[in-house]
Coordinates of C-alpha atoms and ligand atoms in Angstrom, one line a residue:
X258 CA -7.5 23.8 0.6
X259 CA -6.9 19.9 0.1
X260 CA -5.5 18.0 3.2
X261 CA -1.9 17.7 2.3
X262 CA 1.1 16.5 4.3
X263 CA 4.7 16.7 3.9
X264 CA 7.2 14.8 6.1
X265 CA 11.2 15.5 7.0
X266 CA 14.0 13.7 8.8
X267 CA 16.5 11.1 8.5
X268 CA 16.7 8.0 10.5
X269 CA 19.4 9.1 13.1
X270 CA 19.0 13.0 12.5
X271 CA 17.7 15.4 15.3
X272 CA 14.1 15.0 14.6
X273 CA 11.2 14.3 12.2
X274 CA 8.9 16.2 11.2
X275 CA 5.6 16.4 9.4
X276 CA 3.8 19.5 8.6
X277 CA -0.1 18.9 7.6
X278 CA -2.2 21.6 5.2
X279 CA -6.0 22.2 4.8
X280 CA -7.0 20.5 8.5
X281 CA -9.9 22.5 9.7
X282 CA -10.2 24.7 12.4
X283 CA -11.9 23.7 15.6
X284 CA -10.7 20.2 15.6
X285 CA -9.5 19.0 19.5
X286 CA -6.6 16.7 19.5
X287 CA -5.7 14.6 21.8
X288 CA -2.1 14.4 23.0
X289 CA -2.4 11.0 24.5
X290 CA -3.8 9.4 21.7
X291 CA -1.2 10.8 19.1
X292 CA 1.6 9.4 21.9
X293 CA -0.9 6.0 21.9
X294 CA -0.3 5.5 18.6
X295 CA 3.3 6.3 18.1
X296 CA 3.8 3.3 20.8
X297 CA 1.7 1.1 19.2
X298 CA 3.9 1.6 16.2
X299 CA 7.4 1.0 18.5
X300 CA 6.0 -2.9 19.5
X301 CA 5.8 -5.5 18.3
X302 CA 8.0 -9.1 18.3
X303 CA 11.1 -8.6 16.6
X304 CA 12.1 -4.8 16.4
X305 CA 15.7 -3.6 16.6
X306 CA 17.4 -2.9 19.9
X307 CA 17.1 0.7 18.6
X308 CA 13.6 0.6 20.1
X309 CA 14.8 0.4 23.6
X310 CA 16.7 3.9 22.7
X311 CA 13.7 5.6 21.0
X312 CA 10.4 5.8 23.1
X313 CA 9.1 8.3 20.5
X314 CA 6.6 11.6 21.2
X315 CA 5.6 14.4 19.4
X316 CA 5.7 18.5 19.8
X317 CA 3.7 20.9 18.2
X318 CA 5.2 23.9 17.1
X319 CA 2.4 25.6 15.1
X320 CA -1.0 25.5 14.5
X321 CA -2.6 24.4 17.4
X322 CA -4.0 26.4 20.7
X323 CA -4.8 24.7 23.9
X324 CA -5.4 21.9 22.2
X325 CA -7.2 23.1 19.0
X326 CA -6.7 23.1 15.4
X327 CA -6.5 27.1 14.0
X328 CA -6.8 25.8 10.6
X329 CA -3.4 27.0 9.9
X330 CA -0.4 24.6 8.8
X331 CA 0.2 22.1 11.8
X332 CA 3.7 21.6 12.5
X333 CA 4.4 18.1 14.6
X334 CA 8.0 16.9 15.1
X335 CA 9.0 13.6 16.4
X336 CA 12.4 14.0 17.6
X337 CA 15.0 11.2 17.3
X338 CA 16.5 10.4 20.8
X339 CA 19.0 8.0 19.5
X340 CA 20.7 11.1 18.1
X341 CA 23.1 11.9 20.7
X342 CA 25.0 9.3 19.8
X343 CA 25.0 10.4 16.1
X344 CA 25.5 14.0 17.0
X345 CA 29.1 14.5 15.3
X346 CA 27.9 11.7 12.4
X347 CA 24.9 13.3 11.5
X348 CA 25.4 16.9 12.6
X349 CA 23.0 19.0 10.2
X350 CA 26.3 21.5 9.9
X351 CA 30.1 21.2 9.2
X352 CA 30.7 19.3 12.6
X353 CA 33.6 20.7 14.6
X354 CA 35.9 18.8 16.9
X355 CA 37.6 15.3 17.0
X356 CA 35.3 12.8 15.1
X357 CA 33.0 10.8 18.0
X358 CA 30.1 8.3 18.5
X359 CA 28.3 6.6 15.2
X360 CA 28.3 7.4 11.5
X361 CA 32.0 8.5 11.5
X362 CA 33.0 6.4 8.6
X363 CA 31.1 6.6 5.1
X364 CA 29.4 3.4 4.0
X365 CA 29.9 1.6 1.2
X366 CA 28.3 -1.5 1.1
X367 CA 25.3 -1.5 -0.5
X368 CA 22.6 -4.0 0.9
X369 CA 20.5 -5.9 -1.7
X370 CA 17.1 -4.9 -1.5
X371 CA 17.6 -2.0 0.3
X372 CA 18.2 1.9 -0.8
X373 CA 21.6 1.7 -0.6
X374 CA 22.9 1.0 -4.2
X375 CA 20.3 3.1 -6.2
X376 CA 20.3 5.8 -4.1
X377 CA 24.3 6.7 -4.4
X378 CA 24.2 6.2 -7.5
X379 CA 21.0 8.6 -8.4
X380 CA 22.0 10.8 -6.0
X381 CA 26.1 10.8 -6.8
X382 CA 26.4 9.5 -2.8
X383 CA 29.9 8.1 -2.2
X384 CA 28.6 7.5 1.6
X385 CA 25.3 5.2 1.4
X386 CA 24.6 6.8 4.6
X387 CA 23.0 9.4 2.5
X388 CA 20.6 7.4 0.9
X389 CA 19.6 5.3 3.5
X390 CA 19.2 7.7 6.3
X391 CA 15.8 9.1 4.6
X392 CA 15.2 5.5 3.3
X393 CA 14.8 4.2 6.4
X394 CA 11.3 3.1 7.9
X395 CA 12.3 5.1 10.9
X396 CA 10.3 7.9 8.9
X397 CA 6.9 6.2 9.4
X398 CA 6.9 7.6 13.1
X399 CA 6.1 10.7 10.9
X400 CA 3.3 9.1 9.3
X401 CA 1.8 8.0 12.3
X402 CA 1.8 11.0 13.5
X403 CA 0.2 12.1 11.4
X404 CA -1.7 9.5 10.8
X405 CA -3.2 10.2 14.2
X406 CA -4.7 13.2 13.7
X407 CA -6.6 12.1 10.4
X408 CA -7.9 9.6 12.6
X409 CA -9.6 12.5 15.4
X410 CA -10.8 14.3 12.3
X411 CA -12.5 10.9 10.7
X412 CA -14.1 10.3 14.3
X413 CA -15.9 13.6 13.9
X414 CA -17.6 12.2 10.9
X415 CA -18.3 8.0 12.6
X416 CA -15.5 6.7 10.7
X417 CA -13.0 4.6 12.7
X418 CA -10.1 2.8 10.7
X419 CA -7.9 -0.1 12.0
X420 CA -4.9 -2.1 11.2
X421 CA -3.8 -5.5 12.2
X422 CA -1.5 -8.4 11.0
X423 CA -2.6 -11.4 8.9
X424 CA 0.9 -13.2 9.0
X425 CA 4.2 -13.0 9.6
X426 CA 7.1 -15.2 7.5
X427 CA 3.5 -17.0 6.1
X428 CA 2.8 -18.3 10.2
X429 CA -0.5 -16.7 11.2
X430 CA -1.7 -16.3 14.3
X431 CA 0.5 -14.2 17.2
X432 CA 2.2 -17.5 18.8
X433 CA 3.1 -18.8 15.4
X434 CA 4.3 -15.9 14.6
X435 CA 6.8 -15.6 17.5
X436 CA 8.2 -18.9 16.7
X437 CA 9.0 -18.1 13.1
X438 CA 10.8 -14.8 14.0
X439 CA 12.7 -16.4 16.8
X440 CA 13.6 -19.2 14.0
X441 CA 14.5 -16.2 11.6
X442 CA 16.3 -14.3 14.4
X443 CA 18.6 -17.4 14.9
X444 CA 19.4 -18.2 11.6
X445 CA 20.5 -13.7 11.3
X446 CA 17.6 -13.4 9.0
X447 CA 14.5 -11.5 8.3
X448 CA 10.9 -11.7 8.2
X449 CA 7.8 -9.9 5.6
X450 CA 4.3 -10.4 6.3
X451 CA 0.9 -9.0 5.3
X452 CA -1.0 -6.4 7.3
X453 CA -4.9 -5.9 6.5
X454 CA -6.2 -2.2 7.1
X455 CA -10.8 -1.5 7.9
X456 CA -12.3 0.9 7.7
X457 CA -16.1 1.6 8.9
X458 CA -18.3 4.1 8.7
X459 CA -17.2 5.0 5.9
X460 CA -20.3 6.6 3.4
X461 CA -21.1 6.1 -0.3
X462 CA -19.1 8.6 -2.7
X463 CA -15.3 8.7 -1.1
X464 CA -13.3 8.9 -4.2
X465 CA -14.8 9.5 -8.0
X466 CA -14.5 7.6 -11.0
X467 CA -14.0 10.7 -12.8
X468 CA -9.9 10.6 -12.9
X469 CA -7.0 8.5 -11.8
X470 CA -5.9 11.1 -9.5
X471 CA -9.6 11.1 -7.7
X472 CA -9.9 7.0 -7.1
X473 CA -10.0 6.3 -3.7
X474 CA -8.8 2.5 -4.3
X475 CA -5.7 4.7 -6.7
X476 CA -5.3 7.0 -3.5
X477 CA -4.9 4.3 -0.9
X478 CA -2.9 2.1 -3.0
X479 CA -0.3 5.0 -3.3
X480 CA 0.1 5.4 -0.1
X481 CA 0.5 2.0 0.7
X482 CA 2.9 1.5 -1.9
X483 CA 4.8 4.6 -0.7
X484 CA 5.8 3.1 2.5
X485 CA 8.8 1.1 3.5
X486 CA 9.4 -2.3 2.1
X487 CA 5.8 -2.6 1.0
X488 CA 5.4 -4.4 -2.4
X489 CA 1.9 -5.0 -3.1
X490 CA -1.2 -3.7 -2.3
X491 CA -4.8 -5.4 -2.4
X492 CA -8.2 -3.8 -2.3
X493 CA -10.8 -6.6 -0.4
X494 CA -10.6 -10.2 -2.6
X495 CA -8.7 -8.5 -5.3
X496 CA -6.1 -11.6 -6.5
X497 CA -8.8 -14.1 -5.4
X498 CA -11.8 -12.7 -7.8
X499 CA -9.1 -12.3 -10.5
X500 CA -9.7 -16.1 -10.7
X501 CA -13.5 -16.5 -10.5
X502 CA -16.6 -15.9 -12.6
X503 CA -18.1 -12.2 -12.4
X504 CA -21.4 -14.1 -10.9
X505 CA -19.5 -15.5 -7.9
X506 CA -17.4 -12.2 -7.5
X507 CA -19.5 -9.4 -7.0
X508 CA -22.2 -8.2 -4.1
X509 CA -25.6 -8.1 -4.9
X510 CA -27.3 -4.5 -3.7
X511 CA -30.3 -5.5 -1.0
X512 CA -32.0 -2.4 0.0
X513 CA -34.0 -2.3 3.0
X514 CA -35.4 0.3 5.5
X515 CA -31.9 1.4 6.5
X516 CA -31.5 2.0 2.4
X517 CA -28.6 -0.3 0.0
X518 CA -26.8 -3.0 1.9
X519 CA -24.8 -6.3 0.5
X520 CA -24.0 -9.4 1.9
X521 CA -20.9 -9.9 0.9
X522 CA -17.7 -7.2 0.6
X523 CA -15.4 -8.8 -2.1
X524 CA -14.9 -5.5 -3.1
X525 CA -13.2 -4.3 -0.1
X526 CA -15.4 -1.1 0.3
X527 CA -14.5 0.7 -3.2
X528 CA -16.2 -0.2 -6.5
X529 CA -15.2 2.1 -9.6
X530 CA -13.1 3.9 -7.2
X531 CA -15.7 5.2 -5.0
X532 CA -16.3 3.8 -1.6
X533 CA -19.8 2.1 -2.1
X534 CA -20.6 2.0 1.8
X535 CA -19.4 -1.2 3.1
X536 CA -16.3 -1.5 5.1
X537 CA -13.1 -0.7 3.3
X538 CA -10.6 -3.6 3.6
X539 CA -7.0 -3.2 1.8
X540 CA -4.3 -5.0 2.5
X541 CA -0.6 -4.7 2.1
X542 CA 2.5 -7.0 1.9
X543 CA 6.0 -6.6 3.1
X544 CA 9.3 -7.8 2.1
X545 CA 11.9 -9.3 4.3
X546 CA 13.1 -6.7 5.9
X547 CA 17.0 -6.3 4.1
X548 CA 19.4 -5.6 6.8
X549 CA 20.5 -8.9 7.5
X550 CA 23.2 -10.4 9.7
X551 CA 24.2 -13.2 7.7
X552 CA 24.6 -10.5 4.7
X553 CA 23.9 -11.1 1.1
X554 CA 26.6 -10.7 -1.7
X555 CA 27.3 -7.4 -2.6
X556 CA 30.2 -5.3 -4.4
X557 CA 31.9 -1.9 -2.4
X558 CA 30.9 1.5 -3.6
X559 CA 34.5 2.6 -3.9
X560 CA 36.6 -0.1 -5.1
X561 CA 34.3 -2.3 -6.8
X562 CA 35.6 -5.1 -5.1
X563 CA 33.1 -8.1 -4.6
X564 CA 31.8 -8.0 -0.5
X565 CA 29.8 -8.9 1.4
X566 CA 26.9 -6.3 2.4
X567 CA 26.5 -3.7 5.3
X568 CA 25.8 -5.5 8.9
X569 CA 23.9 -3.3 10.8
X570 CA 21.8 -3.3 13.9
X571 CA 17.9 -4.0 12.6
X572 CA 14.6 -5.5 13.1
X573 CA 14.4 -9.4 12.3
X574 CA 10.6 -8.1 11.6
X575 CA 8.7 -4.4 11.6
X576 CA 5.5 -6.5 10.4
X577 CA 3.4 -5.4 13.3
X578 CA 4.5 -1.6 13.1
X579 CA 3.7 -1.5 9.3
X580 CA 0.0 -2.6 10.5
X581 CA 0.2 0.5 12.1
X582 CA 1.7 2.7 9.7
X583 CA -0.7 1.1 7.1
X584 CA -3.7 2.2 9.6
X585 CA -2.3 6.2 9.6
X586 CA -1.7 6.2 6.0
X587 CA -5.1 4.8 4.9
X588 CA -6.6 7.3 7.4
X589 CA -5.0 10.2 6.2
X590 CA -6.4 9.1 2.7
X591 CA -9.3 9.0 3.7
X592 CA -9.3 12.1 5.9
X593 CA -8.4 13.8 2.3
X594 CA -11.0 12.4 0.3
X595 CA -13.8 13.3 3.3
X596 CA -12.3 16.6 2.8
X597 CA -12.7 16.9 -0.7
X598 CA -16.1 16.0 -0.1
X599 CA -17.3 17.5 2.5
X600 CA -14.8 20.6 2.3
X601 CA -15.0 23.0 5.6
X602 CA -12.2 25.0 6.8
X603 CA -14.2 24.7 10.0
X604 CA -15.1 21.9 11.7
X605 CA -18.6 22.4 12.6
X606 CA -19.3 23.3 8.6
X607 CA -17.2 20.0 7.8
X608 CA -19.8 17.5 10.1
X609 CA -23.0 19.7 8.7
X610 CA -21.8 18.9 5.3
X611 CA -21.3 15.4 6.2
X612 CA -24.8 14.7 8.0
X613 CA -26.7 16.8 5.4
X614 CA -24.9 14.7 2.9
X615 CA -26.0 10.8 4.0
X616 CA -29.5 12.1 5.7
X617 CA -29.8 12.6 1.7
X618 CA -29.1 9.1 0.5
X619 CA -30.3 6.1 0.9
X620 CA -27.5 4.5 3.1
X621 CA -26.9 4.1 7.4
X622 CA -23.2 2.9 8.7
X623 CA -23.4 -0.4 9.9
X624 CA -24.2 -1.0 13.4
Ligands
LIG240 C1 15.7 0.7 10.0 C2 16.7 0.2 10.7 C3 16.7 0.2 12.2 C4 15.3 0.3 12.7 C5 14.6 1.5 12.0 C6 14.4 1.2 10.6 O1 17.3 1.4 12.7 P1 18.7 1.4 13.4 O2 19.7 1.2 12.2 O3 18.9 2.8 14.0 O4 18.7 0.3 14.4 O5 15.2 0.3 14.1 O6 13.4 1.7 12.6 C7 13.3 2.7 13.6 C8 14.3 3.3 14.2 C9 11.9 2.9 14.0 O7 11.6 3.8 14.9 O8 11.0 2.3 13.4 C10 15.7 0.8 8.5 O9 16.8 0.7 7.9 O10 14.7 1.0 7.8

């Protein structure tokens, strides 16, 4: 059984939820550090007032005993505190009683850049709210979630993964950074950024070259893609080598007692989309986040009438959170493609497959 996930919940719903196949039995988790990361993912400079509302933690409602994987579906759910003040708005059923609190009246200003627009129309939405419930990057609390647990079950195997910001509005560096999203935050607008993802510890033969569906560079650039706002994805000095001669760009293979090692790591970890042993290093970009308070031009849903777009209450930038949200989904990746590898529906079978696997080549993580 592959490692699969699938997530459910919209942004001001009761809950969301994610429900991950194929982790093996035997596998501890760690409460704390799920609730660890799901905070990390809640701070940052710039989030919405909504995060003084949500102060996000998970349940588990199946697959899990005292603290231990059964190998079984595991069920976690996230639930969405700011709800009660959506209850009648976003009531999953016909809600009874006088309308009350948010999400009363339909939406039907789309914002540029957002889900709004193309999601009523595909979906034959006359309230955006429809759309952009789901759209919304409240669902990477899902991921993370998630996320966490690929992380426990990459530990069992030395492999530790970690994201962090590279810049914010173009400023780099954390007080830089502040200043450009207070400028941003004055002016009503938004903020993008770039978030760079490592792994270590990660062996030789992640990923094939056989298909598309098997590359681990393919596999990590999907999920990357997949998240909110993101619009490009690079795999270590991608854009830069595109420029330079083949002799400059690539890293010569050393081998010494330890077995093949390289100086350099323009690769990013993945050559012919198979992790080669070094450090994997992807990063993503985000756009400005859309919601904005000086709005863009737009035109209403119902009357076609030129508007201006939906004002909401938002993040001036979420650049920080997608560094953790970029950190879950690259471990989950990976967590799959260690799976495929090294299979085990139990733990113990999983880590024997793994250690029998690189005492037989040539290759020792980096210290
Ligand atoms: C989001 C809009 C804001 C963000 C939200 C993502 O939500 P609200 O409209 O409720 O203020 O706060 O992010 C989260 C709630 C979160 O936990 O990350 C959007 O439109 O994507």
């Amino acid at each position: 059984m592959p490692l699969g996930l699938v997530t459910a919940g919209e942004s001001h719903g009761p809950a969301l939820v994610a429900i991950l196949t194929g982790l093996p039995a035997g596998l501890e988790l760690d409460r704390d550090a799920i609730r660890h990361d799901l905070a990390r993912r809640q701070a940052g400079y710039g989030r919405s007032p909504r995060q003084r509302i949500e102060t996000d933690d998970v349940e588990v409602l199946a697959g899990l005993r005292h603290g231990m994987t059964l190998g079984t579906p595991l069920a976690l759910v996230v639930p969405n505190r700011d709800h009660s003040n959506w209850a009648w708005g976003m009531s999953p059923w016909l809600p009874e009683g006088e309308p009350t609190g948010k999400g009363r009246e339909p939406v039907t200003l789309p914002r540029p850049g957002h889900a709004d627009l193309a999601g009523a129309l595909k979906y034959g939405h006359e309230d955006v709210r429809n759309a952009l419930e789901r759209a919304s990057a409240r669902h990477t609390a899902s991921i993370v979630a998630a996320g966490s647990v690929a992380k426990t079950l990459l530990a069992a195997i030395g492999i530790s993964v970690s994201g962090a910001v590279v810049e914010i509005g173009g400023a780099q560096g954390e007080e830089a950074a502040r200043e450009a999203i207070d400028a941003a935050r004055r002016d009503r607008d938004t903020l993008g950024g770039v978030v760079e993802v490592r792994a270590r510890g990660v062996p030789p033969g992640l990923g094939s070259y056989a298909t598309k569906d098997e590359r681990l560079d393919a596999r990590l650039a999907w999920t990357l893609m997949g998240t909110q706002a993101v619009k490009a994805v690079e795999v270590g000095d991608g854009l830069a080598i595109a420029r330079e001669r083949g002799s400059a760009s690539h890293d010569e293979l050393l081998r010494d007692e330890g077995g093949y090692r390289r100086e350099t790591n323009r690769a990013g970890g993945i050559e012919a989309g198979t992790s080669n042993g070094e450090t994997i290093v992807v990063r993503a970009a985000m756009k400005p986040l859309p919601t904005l308070m000086r709005p863009l031009r737009s035109a209403d849903l119902t009357t076609g009438d030129a508007a201006q777009a939906l004002v909401e209450r938002s993040d001036v930038a979420a650049v920080e959170a997608l560094a953790v949200v970029a950190e879950a989904c690259v471990a989950f990746e990976l967590a799959a493609a260690a799976r495929d590898k090294f299979g085990g529906d139990a733990l113990a079978d999983f880590v024997a497959a793994h250690r029998a696997y690189v005492e037989r080549i040539p290759w020792s993580a980096a210290t």
